[in-house]
Short mmCIF file of C-alpha atoms and ligand atoms in Angstrom, two decimals:
data_model
loop_
_atom_site.label_atom_id
_atom_site.label_comp_id
_atom_site.label_asym_id
_atom_site.label_seq_id
_atom_site.Cartn_x
_atom_site.Cartn_y
_atom_site.Cartn_z
CA MET O 1 21.10 -0.89 38.41
CA SER O 2 22.96 -3.41 40.55
CA SER O 3 26.69 -2.85 40.93
CA ASP O 4 27.68 -6.06 39.11
CA THR O 5 25.99 -4.95 35.89
CA ILE O 6 27.48 -1.48 35.76
CA GLY O 7 29.83 -1.02 32.87
CA ARG O 8 28.93 -4.34 31.23
CA ARG O 9 27.05 -4.56 27.98
CA ASN O 10 23.90 -6.63 28.01
CA SER O 11 24.65 -9.84 26.17
CA ASN O 12 20.97 -10.70 25.67
CA LEU O 13 20.47 -7.54 23.64
CA PHE O 14 23.87 -7.30 22.02
CA VAL O 15 24.73 -10.93 21.55
CA SER O 16 28.08 -12.60 20.91
CA GLU O 17 28.95 -13.65 17.38
CA ALA O 18 28.67 -17.32 18.43
CA SER O 19 25.12 -16.97 19.82
CA ARG O 20 24.17 -14.92 16.84
CA GLU O 21 25.28 -17.65 14.48
CA SER O 22 23.40 -20.31 16.37
CA ILE O 23 20.18 -18.32 16.60
CA ASP O 24 20.39 -17.23 12.97
CA GLY O 25 20.61 -20.89 12.01
CA TYR O 26 17.66 -21.82 14.21
CA LEU O 27 15.59 -18.93 12.87
CA LEU O 28 16.13 -19.75 9.20
CA ASN O 29 15.15 -23.37 9.78
CA ARG O 30 12.16 -22.49 11.91
CA LEU O 31 10.86 -20.05 9.31
CA LYS O 32 11.21 -22.74 6.66
CA THR O 33 8.98 -24.99 8.76
CA ALA O 34 6.58 -22.09 9.31
CA ARG O 35 6.24 -21.65 5.55
CA SER O 36 5.18 -25.23 5.07
CA ASN O 37 2.86 -25.07 8.09
CA VAL O 38 1.17 -21.99 6.67
CA LEU O 39 0.70 -23.70 3.30
CA ALA O 40 -0.79 -26.79 4.89
CA GLY O 41 -2.96 -24.91 7.38
CA ASN O 42 -5.93 -22.56 7.41
CA VAL O 43 -5.73 -19.16 5.74
CA SER O 44 -7.70 -17.70 8.67
CA PRO O 45 -6.61 -17.67 12.34
CA THR O 46 -7.36 -20.80 14.37
CA ILE O 47 -5.60 -19.82 17.59
CA ASN O 48 -7.44 -19.91 20.92
CA MET O 49 -7.21 -16.22 21.77
CA ALA O 50 -8.03 -16.70 25.48
CA GLU O 51 -5.08 -19.04 25.85
CA PHE O 52 -2.89 -16.77 23.81
CA ARG O 53 -3.78 -13.73 25.92
CA ALA O 54 -3.01 -15.62 29.13
CA GLU O 55 0.39 -16.62 27.77
CA LEU O 56 1.02 -13.09 26.64
CA ALA O 57 0.04 -11.69 30.04
CA SER O 58 2.53 -14.04 31.69
CA LYS O 59 5.33 -12.30 29.83
CA ASP O 60 5.76 -9.60 32.47
CA PHE O 61 9.37 -8.71 31.60
CA GLN O 62 10.52 -9.40 35.16
CA GLN O 63 13.04 -12.12 34.25
CA PRO O 64 15.00 -12.50 31.02
CA GLU O 65 13.80 -15.40 28.86
CA ALA O 66 15.96 -17.31 26.42
CA LEU O 67 15.61 -15.66 23.02
CA GLU O 68 15.17 -18.97 21.23
CA SER O 69 12.19 -19.83 23.39
CA VAL O 70 10.51 -16.43 22.77
CA LEU O 71 11.18 -16.79 19.06
CA GLU O 72 9.59 -20.23 19.07
CA TRP O 73 6.55 -18.93 20.97
CA THR O 74 6.18 -15.93 18.64
CA ILE O 75 6.48 -17.90 15.40
CA SER O 76 4.17 -20.70 16.48
CA SER O 77 1.59 -18.15 17.66
CA MET O 78 1.83 -16.35 14.34
CA GLU O 79 1.42 -19.61 12.43
CA ASN O 80 -2.08 -19.92 13.88
CA GLY O 81 -2.91 -16.35 14.78
CA LEU O 82 -2.95 -14.42 11.53
CA VAL O 83 -4.85 -14.17 8.30
CA HIS O 84 -2.09 -15.59 6.15
CA THR O 85 -1.60 -13.04 3.42
CA THR O 86 1.31 -15.15 2.15
CA HIS O 87 -0.98 -18.13 1.51
CA PRO O 88 -1.74 -18.53 -2.21
CA ARG O 89 -5.47 -18.70 -1.50
CA TYR O 90 -5.54 -15.40 0.37
CA PHE O 91 -7.68 -13.50 -2.15
CA GLY O 92 -7.75 -10.40 0.02
CA LEU O 93 -6.77 -6.79 -0.17
CA PHE O 94 -3.57 -7.09 -2.22
CA ASN O 95 -1.53 -7.61 0.95
CA PRO O 96 1.20 -9.48 -0.84
CA SER O 97 3.13 -12.61 -0.44
CA PRO O 98 6.39 -10.66 -0.49
CA THR O 99 9.07 -11.18 -3.10
CA PHE O 100 12.14 -12.99 -1.84
CA PRO O 101 14.47 -10.12 -2.85
CA ALA O 102 12.33 -7.82 -0.66
CA ILE O 103 12.79 -10.18 2.28
CA CYS O 104 16.55 -10.14 1.67
CA ALA O 105 16.37 -6.34 1.62
CA ASP O 106 14.72 -6.26 5.03
CA TYR O 107 17.43 -8.46 6.46
CA ILE O 108 20.16 -6.26 5.02
CA ALA O 109 18.45 -3.05 6.12
CA ALA O 110 18.11 -4.41 9.65
CA GLU O 111 21.76 -5.43 9.74
CA PHE O 112 23.21 -2.07 8.69
CA ASN O 113 20.27 -0.06 9.98
CA PRO O 114 21.19 2.97 7.90
CA GLN O 115 19.71 6.34 8.80
CA VAL O 116 18.31 7.30 5.43
CA CYS O 117 16.94 10.73 6.32
CA VAL O 118 20.25 12.50 5.72
CA TRP O 119 22.27 11.88 2.56
CA SER O 120 25.61 12.24 4.32
CA HIS O 121 24.76 9.42 6.77
CA ALA O 122 23.73 6.92 4.13
CA PRO O 123 24.83 8.12 0.70
CA VAL O 124 24.63 4.68 -0.89
CA ALA O 125 21.16 3.98 0.49
CA VAL O 126 19.79 7.39 -0.49
CA GLU O 127 21.16 7.06 -4.02
CA ILE O 128 19.78 3.54 -4.48
CA GLU O 129 16.34 4.82 -3.46
CA ASN O 130 16.64 7.82 -5.76
CA HIS O 131 17.62 5.59 -8.63
CA VAL O 132 14.44 3.54 -8.18
CA ILE O 133 12.35 6.73 -7.85
CA GLN O 134 13.83 8.12 -11.09
CA ARG O 135 13.22 4.90 -13.02
CA LEU O 136 9.62 4.76 -11.76
CA ALA O 137 9.07 8.42 -12.64
CA GLU O 138 10.27 7.68 -16.19
CA ARG O 139 7.88 4.77 -16.36
CA VAL O 140 5.03 7.10 -15.35
CA GLY O 141 6.09 9.42 -18.18
CA PHE O 142 7.47 12.24 -16.04
CA SER O 143 10.47 14.28 -17.19
CA SER O 144 13.93 13.78 -15.72
CA SER O 145 13.37 16.72 -13.36
CA ALA O 146 10.73 14.75 -11.45
CA GLY O 147 11.40 13.56 -7.93
CA GLY O 148 9.84 11.79 -5.03
CA HIS O 149 10.54 9.46 -2.15
CA PHE O 150 9.52 6.27 -0.43
CA THR O 151 6.75 6.46 2.16
CA SER O 152 5.27 4.10 4.71
CA GLY O 153 2.41 3.37 2.30
CA GLY O 154 -0.22 4.86 0.03
CA ALA O 155 -1.96 6.85 2.72
CA GLU O 156 1.25 8.72 3.58
CA ALA O 157 1.94 9.33 -0.12
CA ASN O 158 -1.59 10.73 -0.59
CA ASN O 159 -1.08 12.86 2.53
CA THR O 160 2.14 14.21 1.01
CA ALA O 161 0.22 15.10 -2.16
CA VAL O 162 -2.29 17.19 -0.21
CA VAL O 163 0.45 19.01 1.75
CA CYS O 164 2.20 19.80 -1.56
CA ALA O 165 -1.04 20.91 -3.22
CA LEU O 166 -1.96 23.24 -0.34
CA THR O 167 1.58 24.64 -0.16
CA SER O 168 1.72 25.18 -3.89
CA SER O 169 -1.70 26.81 -4.11
CA ASN O 170 -1.15 29.40 -1.38
CA ASP O 171 2.15 31.01 -0.28
CA GLU O 172 0.72 31.67 3.16
CA PHE O 173 -0.39 28.11 3.89
CA ALA O 174 2.97 27.12 5.39
CA ASN O 175 2.65 29.78 8.09
CA LYS O 176 -1.04 30.30 8.58
CA GLY O 177 -2.48 26.89 7.81
CA ALA O 178 -6.11 26.70 6.69
CA ARG O 179 -6.65 30.36 7.67
CA ALA O 180 -4.44 31.37 4.77
CA PHE O 181 -7.32 30.55 2.43
CA ALA O 182 -10.04 33.09 1.68
CA GLY O 183 -12.62 30.29 1.84
CA GLN O 184 -12.94 26.59 2.60
CA PRO O 185 -10.16 24.68 0.79
CA ARG O 186 -11.61 21.79 -1.24
CA ILE O 187 -10.20 18.48 -2.43
CA TYR O 188 -12.07 16.30 -4.94
CA VAL O 189 -12.11 12.52 -5.03
CA SER O 190 -14.70 9.97 -6.12
CA LYS O 191 -17.07 8.03 -3.89
CA GLU O 192 -15.10 4.88 -4.77
CA SER O 193 -11.76 6.43 -3.76
CA HIS O 194 -9.70 5.31 -0.78
CA LEU O 195 -11.27 7.18 2.10
CA ALA O 196 -8.04 7.91 3.94
CA TRP O 197 -8.67 11.31 2.31
CA TYR O 198 -10.88 12.10 5.30
CA LYS O 199 -8.12 11.34 7.78
CA ILE O 200 -5.68 13.36 5.71
CA ALA O 201 -7.97 16.41 5.61
CA HIS O 202 -8.56 16.08 9.35
CA GLN O 203 -4.83 15.92 10.18
CA LEU O 204 -3.99 18.82 7.90
CA GLY O 205 -6.49 21.04 9.64
CA ILE O 206 -8.57 21.77 6.55
CA GLY O 207 -11.34 19.62 8.01
CA ARG O 208 -13.11 16.51 6.82
CA ALA O 209 -15.75 18.75 5.23
CA SER O 210 -13.14 19.88 2.72
CA VAL O 211 -13.39 16.48 1.00
CA ARG O 212 -15.86 16.49 -1.89
CA LEU O 213 -16.94 12.97 -2.76
CA ILE O 214 -17.89 13.04 -6.43
CA ASP O 215 -20.52 10.60 -7.67
CA THR O 216 -19.45 7.70 -9.81
CA ASP O 217 -20.95 6.68 -13.13
CA GLY O 218 -22.48 3.34 -12.11
CA ASN O 219 -19.30 1.50 -13.10
CA GLY O 220 -17.09 2.86 -10.34
CA ARG O 221 -15.55 5.71 -12.36
CA MET O 222 -15.63 9.32 -11.19
CA ASP O 223 -18.30 11.24 -13.11
CA SER O 224 -16.25 13.94 -14.84
CA SER O 225 -19.17 16.26 -15.55
CA LYS O 226 -20.23 16.12 -11.88
CA LEU O 227 -16.64 16.86 -10.96
CA GLU O 228 -16.50 19.94 -13.14
CA GLN O 229 -19.91 21.11 -11.98
CA THR O 230 -18.94 20.72 -8.29
CA VAL O 231 -15.69 22.65 -8.73
CA ARG O 232 -17.61 25.46 -10.46
CA GLN O 233 -20.28 25.60 -7.76
CA ASP O 234 -17.68 25.64 -4.99
CA ILE O 235 -15.92 28.60 -6.61
CA GLU O 236 -19.26 30.43 -6.84
CA LEU O 237 -19.79 29.77 -3.13
CA GLY O 238 -16.42 31.33 -2.30
CA ASP O 239 -14.65 28.05 -1.54
CA VAL O 240 -11.10 27.40 -2.75
CA PRO O 241 -10.61 24.24 -4.84
CA VAL O 242 -7.06 22.93 -4.38
CA LEU O 243 -6.67 19.37 -5.59
CA ILE O 244 -8.32 16.71 -7.73
CA ALA O 245 -7.22 13.18 -6.93
CA ALA O 246 -8.22 10.62 -9.53
CA THR O 247 -7.98 6.97 -8.58
CA ALA O 248 -6.16 4.64 -10.97
CA GLY O 249 -7.34 1.34 -9.60
CA THR O 250 -10.03 1.72 -6.97
CA THR O 251 -9.46 -0.34 -3.85
CA ASN O 252 -12.77 -2.13 -4.24
CA ALA O 253 -12.88 -2.86 -7.91
CA GLY O 254 -9.69 -1.84 -9.75
CA VAL O 255 -11.53 0.83 -11.73
CA VAL O 256 -9.55 3.69 -13.27
CA ASP O 257 -11.10 7.16 -13.31
CA SER O 258 -10.84 9.00 -16.59
CA LEU O 259 -7.39 10.46 -15.97
CA ASN O 260 -7.41 12.71 -19.04
CA GLU O 261 -10.79 14.23 -18.22
CA ALA O 262 -9.75 14.84 -14.60
CA ALA O 263 -6.45 16.33 -15.83
CA ASP O 264 -8.33 18.68 -18.19
CA ILE O 265 -10.53 19.94 -15.36
CA ALA O 266 -7.53 20.40 -13.08
CA THR O 267 -5.76 22.37 -15.83
CA ASN O 268 -8.80 24.57 -16.53
CA PHE O 269 -9.20 25.53 -12.89
CA ASP O 270 -5.48 25.57 -12.09
CA LEU O 271 -5.71 22.80 -9.49
CA TRP O 272 -3.13 20.23 -8.37
CA PHE O 273 -3.77 16.94 -10.15
CA HIS O 274 -2.92 13.81 -8.20
CA VAL O 275 -3.28 10.21 -9.36
CA ASP O 276 -3.71 7.58 -6.67
CA ALA O 277 -2.35 4.45 -8.34
CA ALA O 278 -1.58 2.77 -5.02
CA TRP O 279 -2.12 -0.72 -6.31
CA GLY O 280 -2.83 -0.22 -10.01
CA GLY O 281 0.55 1.45 -10.53
CA ALA O 282 2.18 -1.93 -10.97
CA LEU O 283 0.59 -2.10 -14.43
CA LEU O 284 3.34 0.30 -15.51
CA ALA O 285 5.58 -2.75 -15.61
CA SER O 286 3.55 -4.34 -18.40
CA ARG O 287 3.79 -3.12 -21.99
CA GLU O 288 0.54 -4.95 -22.61
CA TYR O 289 -1.44 -3.22 -19.87
CA MET O 290 0.28 0.11 -19.14
CA HIS O 291 -2.19 1.86 -21.49
CA VAL O 292 -4.83 1.35 -18.78
CA LEU O 293 -3.08 4.20 -16.89
CA LYS O 294 -3.02 6.58 -19.86
CA GLY O 295 -3.08 10.18 -18.63
CA ILE O 296 -1.10 9.43 -15.48
CA GLU O 297 1.82 11.33 -17.06
CA ARG O 298 -0.21 14.55 -16.75
CA ALA O 299 -0.33 14.30 -12.95
CA ASP O 300 1.42 16.77 -10.66
CA SER O 301 1.94 13.86 -8.31
CA VAL O 302 1.37 10.12 -8.15
CA THR O 303 1.00 7.51 -5.40
CA ILE O 304 2.20 3.96 -5.98
CA ASP O 305 2.47 1.31 -3.29
CA ALA O 306 5.46 -0.99 -3.41
CA HIS O 307 3.76 -3.22 -0.82
CA LYS O 308 0.72 -4.02 -2.92
CA TRP O 309 1.02 -5.39 -6.43
CA PHE O 310 4.81 -4.82 -6.51
CA ALA O 311 4.78 -7.28 -3.61
CA THR O 312 7.45 -5.86 -1.34
CA THR O 313 7.21 -6.31 2.40
CA MET O 314 5.15 -3.76 4.32
CA GLY O 315 5.15 -0.82 4.58
CA ALA O 316 6.52 0.70 1.46
CA GLY O 317 4.78 3.31 -0.65
CA ILE O 318 6.05 5.82 -3.18
CA PHE O 319 5.31 9.49 -3.77
CA LEU O 320 6.32 10.92 -7.15
CA THR O 321 6.00 14.51 -8.28
CA GLN O 322 6.88 16.71 -11.24
CA HIS O 323 7.51 19.58 -8.79
CA LYS O 324 10.46 18.62 -6.65
CA SER O 325 10.80 22.13 -5.24
CA VAL O 326 7.31 21.99 -3.73
CA MET O 327 8.39 19.06 -1.53
CA SER O 328 11.23 21.08 -0.08
CA GLU O 329 8.96 24.09 0.45
CA ALA O 330 6.38 21.91 2.18
CA PHE O 331 8.79 20.05 4.48
CA ALA O 332 11.55 22.61 5.08
CA VAL O 333 12.96 22.87 8.58
CA SER O 334 16.37 23.62 9.95
CA THR O 335 17.92 22.41 13.18
CA ASP O 336 21.39 22.56 14.70
CA TYR O 337 21.60 18.88 15.55
CA MET O 338 21.19 17.55 12.01
CA PRO O 339 24.48 17.06 10.14
CA SER O 340 23.18 18.89 7.09
CA ASN O 341 20.19 20.65 5.65
CA ASP O 342 20.36 20.15 1.93
CA SER O 343 16.99 20.26 0.25
CA ALA O 344 18.52 18.73 -2.88
CA VAL O 345 19.34 15.41 -1.20
CA ASP O 346 18.22 15.20 2.43
CA LEU O 347 14.96 13.32 2.81
CA TYR O 348 13.95 14.77 6.18
CA VAL O 349 13.51 18.18 4.53
CA ASN O 350 11.51 16.70 1.64
CA SER O 351 9.05 14.37 3.31
CA ILE O 352 6.75 13.72 6.25
CA GLN O 353 9.09 11.26 7.98
CA TRP O 354 12.24 12.17 9.87
CA SER O 355 14.30 9.08 10.78
CA ARG O 356 13.62 6.55 8.07
CA ARG O 357 14.24 2.95 7.20
CA PHE O 358 15.87 1.83 3.95
CA VAL O 359 12.61 0.56 2.46
CA GLY O 360 13.52 1.36 -1.16
CA LEU O 361 16.03 -1.50 -1.18
CA ARG O 362 13.10 -3.93 -1.35
CA LEU O 363 11.93 -2.68 -4.72
CA PHE O 364 15.49 -2.11 -5.96
CA LEU O 365 16.53 -5.72 -5.34
CA SER O 366 13.24 -7.05 -6.72
CA LEU O 367 13.59 -4.97 -9.89
CA CYS O 368 17.24 -5.99 -10.30
CA ALA O 369 16.43 -9.66 -9.83
CA ALA O 370 13.36 -9.81 -12.09
CA GLY O 371 13.60 -6.76 -14.33
CA TRP O 372 10.52 -4.89 -15.54
CA GLN O 373 9.74 -7.97 -17.58
CA GLY O 374 9.63 -10.07 -14.42
CA TYR O 375 7.08 -7.69 -12.91
CA ALA O 376 5.20 -7.66 -16.22
CA GLN O 377 4.96 -11.43 -16.00
CA HIS O 378 3.78 -11.14 -12.37
CA VAL O 379 0.93 -8.71 -13.13
CA GLU O 380 -0.06 -10.53 -16.31
CA HIS O 381 -0.18 -13.80 -14.39
CA SER O 382 -2.47 -12.18 -11.80
CA ILE O 383 -4.76 -10.92 -14.57
CA SER O 384 -4.94 -14.34 -16.21
CA MET O 385 -5.81 -15.89 -12.84
CA ILE O 386 -8.68 -13.44 -12.25
CA ASP O 387 -9.95 -14.04 -15.81
CA ARG O 388 -9.93 -17.77 -15.16
CA LEU O 389 -11.93 -17.24 -11.98
CA ALA O 390 -14.41 -14.82 -13.55
CA ASP O 391 -15.02 -17.16 -16.52
CA ALA O 392 -15.64 -20.12 -14.22
CA MET O 393 -18.05 -18.19 -12.00
CA ILE O 394 -19.96 -16.70 -14.94
CA ALA O 395 -20.34 -20.22 -16.32
CA LYS O 396 -21.94 -21.16 -12.97
CA GLY O 397 -24.46 -18.33 -13.25
CA TRP O 398 -22.64 -15.74 -11.15
CA ALA O 399 -22.34 -12.10 -12.25
CA LEU O 400 -19.13 -10.13 -12.55
CA ARG O 401 -20.01 -6.64 -11.38
CA ASN O 402 -16.80 -4.68 -12.16
CA GLN O 403 -14.94 -4.10 -15.37
CA SER O 404 -11.27 -3.86 -14.68
CA ARG O 405 -7.92 -4.75 -16.22
CA MET O 406 -6.56 -5.27 -12.76
CA ALA O 407 -6.66 -8.54 -10.91
CA VAL O 408 -9.81 -8.05 -8.88
CA ALA O 409 -13.31 -9.43 -9.36
CA CYS O 410 -16.48 -8.18 -7.67
CA LEU O 411 -18.82 -11.14 -7.87
CA VAL O 412 -22.51 -11.59 -7.17
CA PRO O 413 -23.92 -15.11 -6.72
CA PRO O 414 -27.21 -16.17 -8.27
CA LYS O 415 -30.44 -15.33 -6.43
CA CYS O 416 -30.91 -18.88 -5.12
CA SER O 417 -27.69 -18.66 -3.06
CA VAL O 418 -27.34 -17.86 0.62
CA SER O 419 -26.68 -14.19 1.41
CA ILE O 420 -23.29 -12.78 0.47
CA GLN O 421 -22.45 -12.13 4.14
CA GLU O 422 -23.26 -15.73 5.03
CA LEU O 423 -21.38 -17.13 2.06
CA VAL O 424 -18.20 -15.20 2.84
CA LYS O 425 -18.47 -16.10 6.52
CA ARG O 426 -18.66 -19.78 5.58
CA VAL O 427 -15.72 -19.60 3.16
CA VAL O 428 -13.51 -17.74 5.62
CA SER O 429 -14.30 -20.01 8.55
CA ALA O 430 -13.72 -23.14 6.47
CA GLY O 431 -10.22 -21.75 6.08
CA SER O 432 -9.33 -23.05 2.63
CA SER O 433 -9.61 -19.62 0.95
CA TRP O 434 -9.99 -16.02 2.13
CA VAL O 435 -12.29 -13.57 0.34
CA SER O 436 -14.15 -10.50 1.54
CA VAL O 437 -17.43 -8.63 1.29
CA THR O 438 -17.57 -5.09 0.06
CA ARG O 439 -19.98 -2.68 -1.59
CA PHE O 440 -19.46 -1.66 -5.18
CA GLU O 441 -21.71 1.09 -6.54
CA GLY O 442 -24.05 0.58 -3.61
CA GLN O 443 -24.40 -3.16 -4.13
CA GLU O 444 -22.97 -5.85 -1.87
CA VAL O 445 -20.40 -7.99 -3.69
CA ILE O 446 -17.81 -10.67 -3.00
CA ARG O 447 -14.41 -9.22 -3.63
CA VAL O 448 -11.66 -11.52 -4.90
CA CYS O 449 -8.19 -10.18 -5.54
CA ALA O 450 -5.64 -12.37 -7.31
CA THR O 451 -2.38 -10.49 -6.81
CA ASN O 452 -0.59 -13.19 -4.83
CA GLY O 453 2.47 -14.13 -6.88
CA ASN O 454 2.32 -17.81 -5.85
CA LEU O 455 -1.24 -18.29 -7.05
CA SER O 456 -1.75 -21.26 -9.37
CA GLU O 457 -4.59 -22.44 -11.57
CA ALA O 458 -5.28 -25.21 -9.06
CA ASP O 459 -5.73 -22.57 -6.32
CA VAL O 460 -8.21 -20.66 -8.46
CA ASP O 461 -10.11 -23.88 -9.15
CA GLN O 462 -10.16 -24.62 -5.41
CA LEU O 463 -11.63 -21.17 -4.77
CA VAL O 464 -14.33 -21.83 -7.38
CA THR O 465 -15.21 -25.02 -5.49
CA ASP O 466 -15.16 -23.20 -2.13
CA LEU O 467 -17.47 -20.46 -3.42
CA ILE O 468 -19.92 -22.83 -5.07
CA GLN O 469 -20.07 -25.33 -2.20
CA ASN O 470 -20.65 -22.63 0.38
CA SER O 471 -23.33 -20.85 -1.65
CA ILE O 472 -26.05 -23.46 -1.12
C1 PLP B 501 -4.37 0.72 -0.39
C2 PLP B 501 -4.73 2.01 -0.97
C3 PLP B 501 -4.38 3.21 -0.34
C4 PLP B 501 -3.74 3.24 1.02
O1 PLP B 501 -2.46 2.73 0.99
P1 PLP B 501 -1.76 2.14 2.30
O2 PLP B 501 -0.53 1.55 1.74
O3 PLP B 501 -2.70 1.14 2.90
O4 PLP B 501 -1.50 3.28 3.21
C5 PLP B 501 -4.68 4.38 -0.98
N1 PLP B 501 -5.30 4.39 -2.18
C6 PLP B 501 -5.67 3.25 -2.80
C7 PLP B 501 -6.36 3.33 -4.14
C8 PLP B 501 -5.40 2.02 -2.21
O5 PLP B 501 -5.79 0.89 -2.83
#
């Protein structure tokens, strides 16, 4: 460090109030322009990546660069260099156009930057998050003794469920890991489930082979009799079944496993019952559609993503459980440098994360601003948009492959069309809409998800045109 910088704070990192005000003003205006550019432009990236990489490489961090100029470069690159999930005609994987209250929450969280892992450091933040968790748990149908916490997303929440299930099923698991079990631990999910289960099993040291993928019934639902049969066979083989995770809204097709049948099997064999409602969980907001999730109240734990159909910014997931004490058993640790170690309130002794961001504020502000009825309107709007699309496509001779009360359609064009791969490639490269290819029950389909809160009837009609025009 040169002698003239010693003892002086860096004013590029920790800026004066005057520069802050000027850059804040610039940023708000520039983002406003970016929003209209995104709306007017392609949903898919158009940037020349070779040029972009050269520009990026030139940023060698040798000389400070004016913040405004780096902000301009970053925003204009992002305008052309992303799949725009905020665009109304992004019919992708429920990556949302975030709610405005959630954006406000991010700004506030960044300003105060509270350390949410310890209650005593951020009592207001921790209690706001807990309040949201309690209200969601009630909505699920859990008793007032239920608990939970925010996570980075659905995969972390599902991971938390498996840690809790293993810890609860065997007192020795915490110390001995997989060797605590007399045989191979087993977790059961359907073939249409979200396959992060493999990564979770790998990380937890029970091995990818512990995941039993249960066949589906031809309509994307876990086959309950196959599930029961597999659990029985595994026990006969000396394996140790631990958890059944039913999916309430499959990623591909929005199909809900039979939650009551899975719950019955879990009860009979004394297994942990988890419901992965990562995106479908938002239906809890709607009195009209919440029945789709019937049986979810019997779960030992539930995953819901705030950053999918609840449309907060990423990443924000939620883990809920009826067994609060299992979380503190699973994540207990004590250190001298932490200000406290209170399993009743401190999140670092109840969850995978240690330092954590105040992500719960996003859903809190959104729920305050719109109420459950506002979210009900949001999900019901999405469903009416997908119905409009499905009706239009069926009228044009297309087939709707999935049956779902969520806002996703798995579509198959008529035989005379170009291949599905080709069709989707054409639509995406034309840039007016974004859809994807997936496989549902072994068959290739076009997947259209209508969870974007800004979606209008005109956008749906434009997608119909895009699909039809590119199919011949
Ligand atoms: C998206 C999804 C996940 C994973 O959630 P992330 O937020 O991406 O970590 C898990 N399960 C289901 C059913 C999902 O749709």
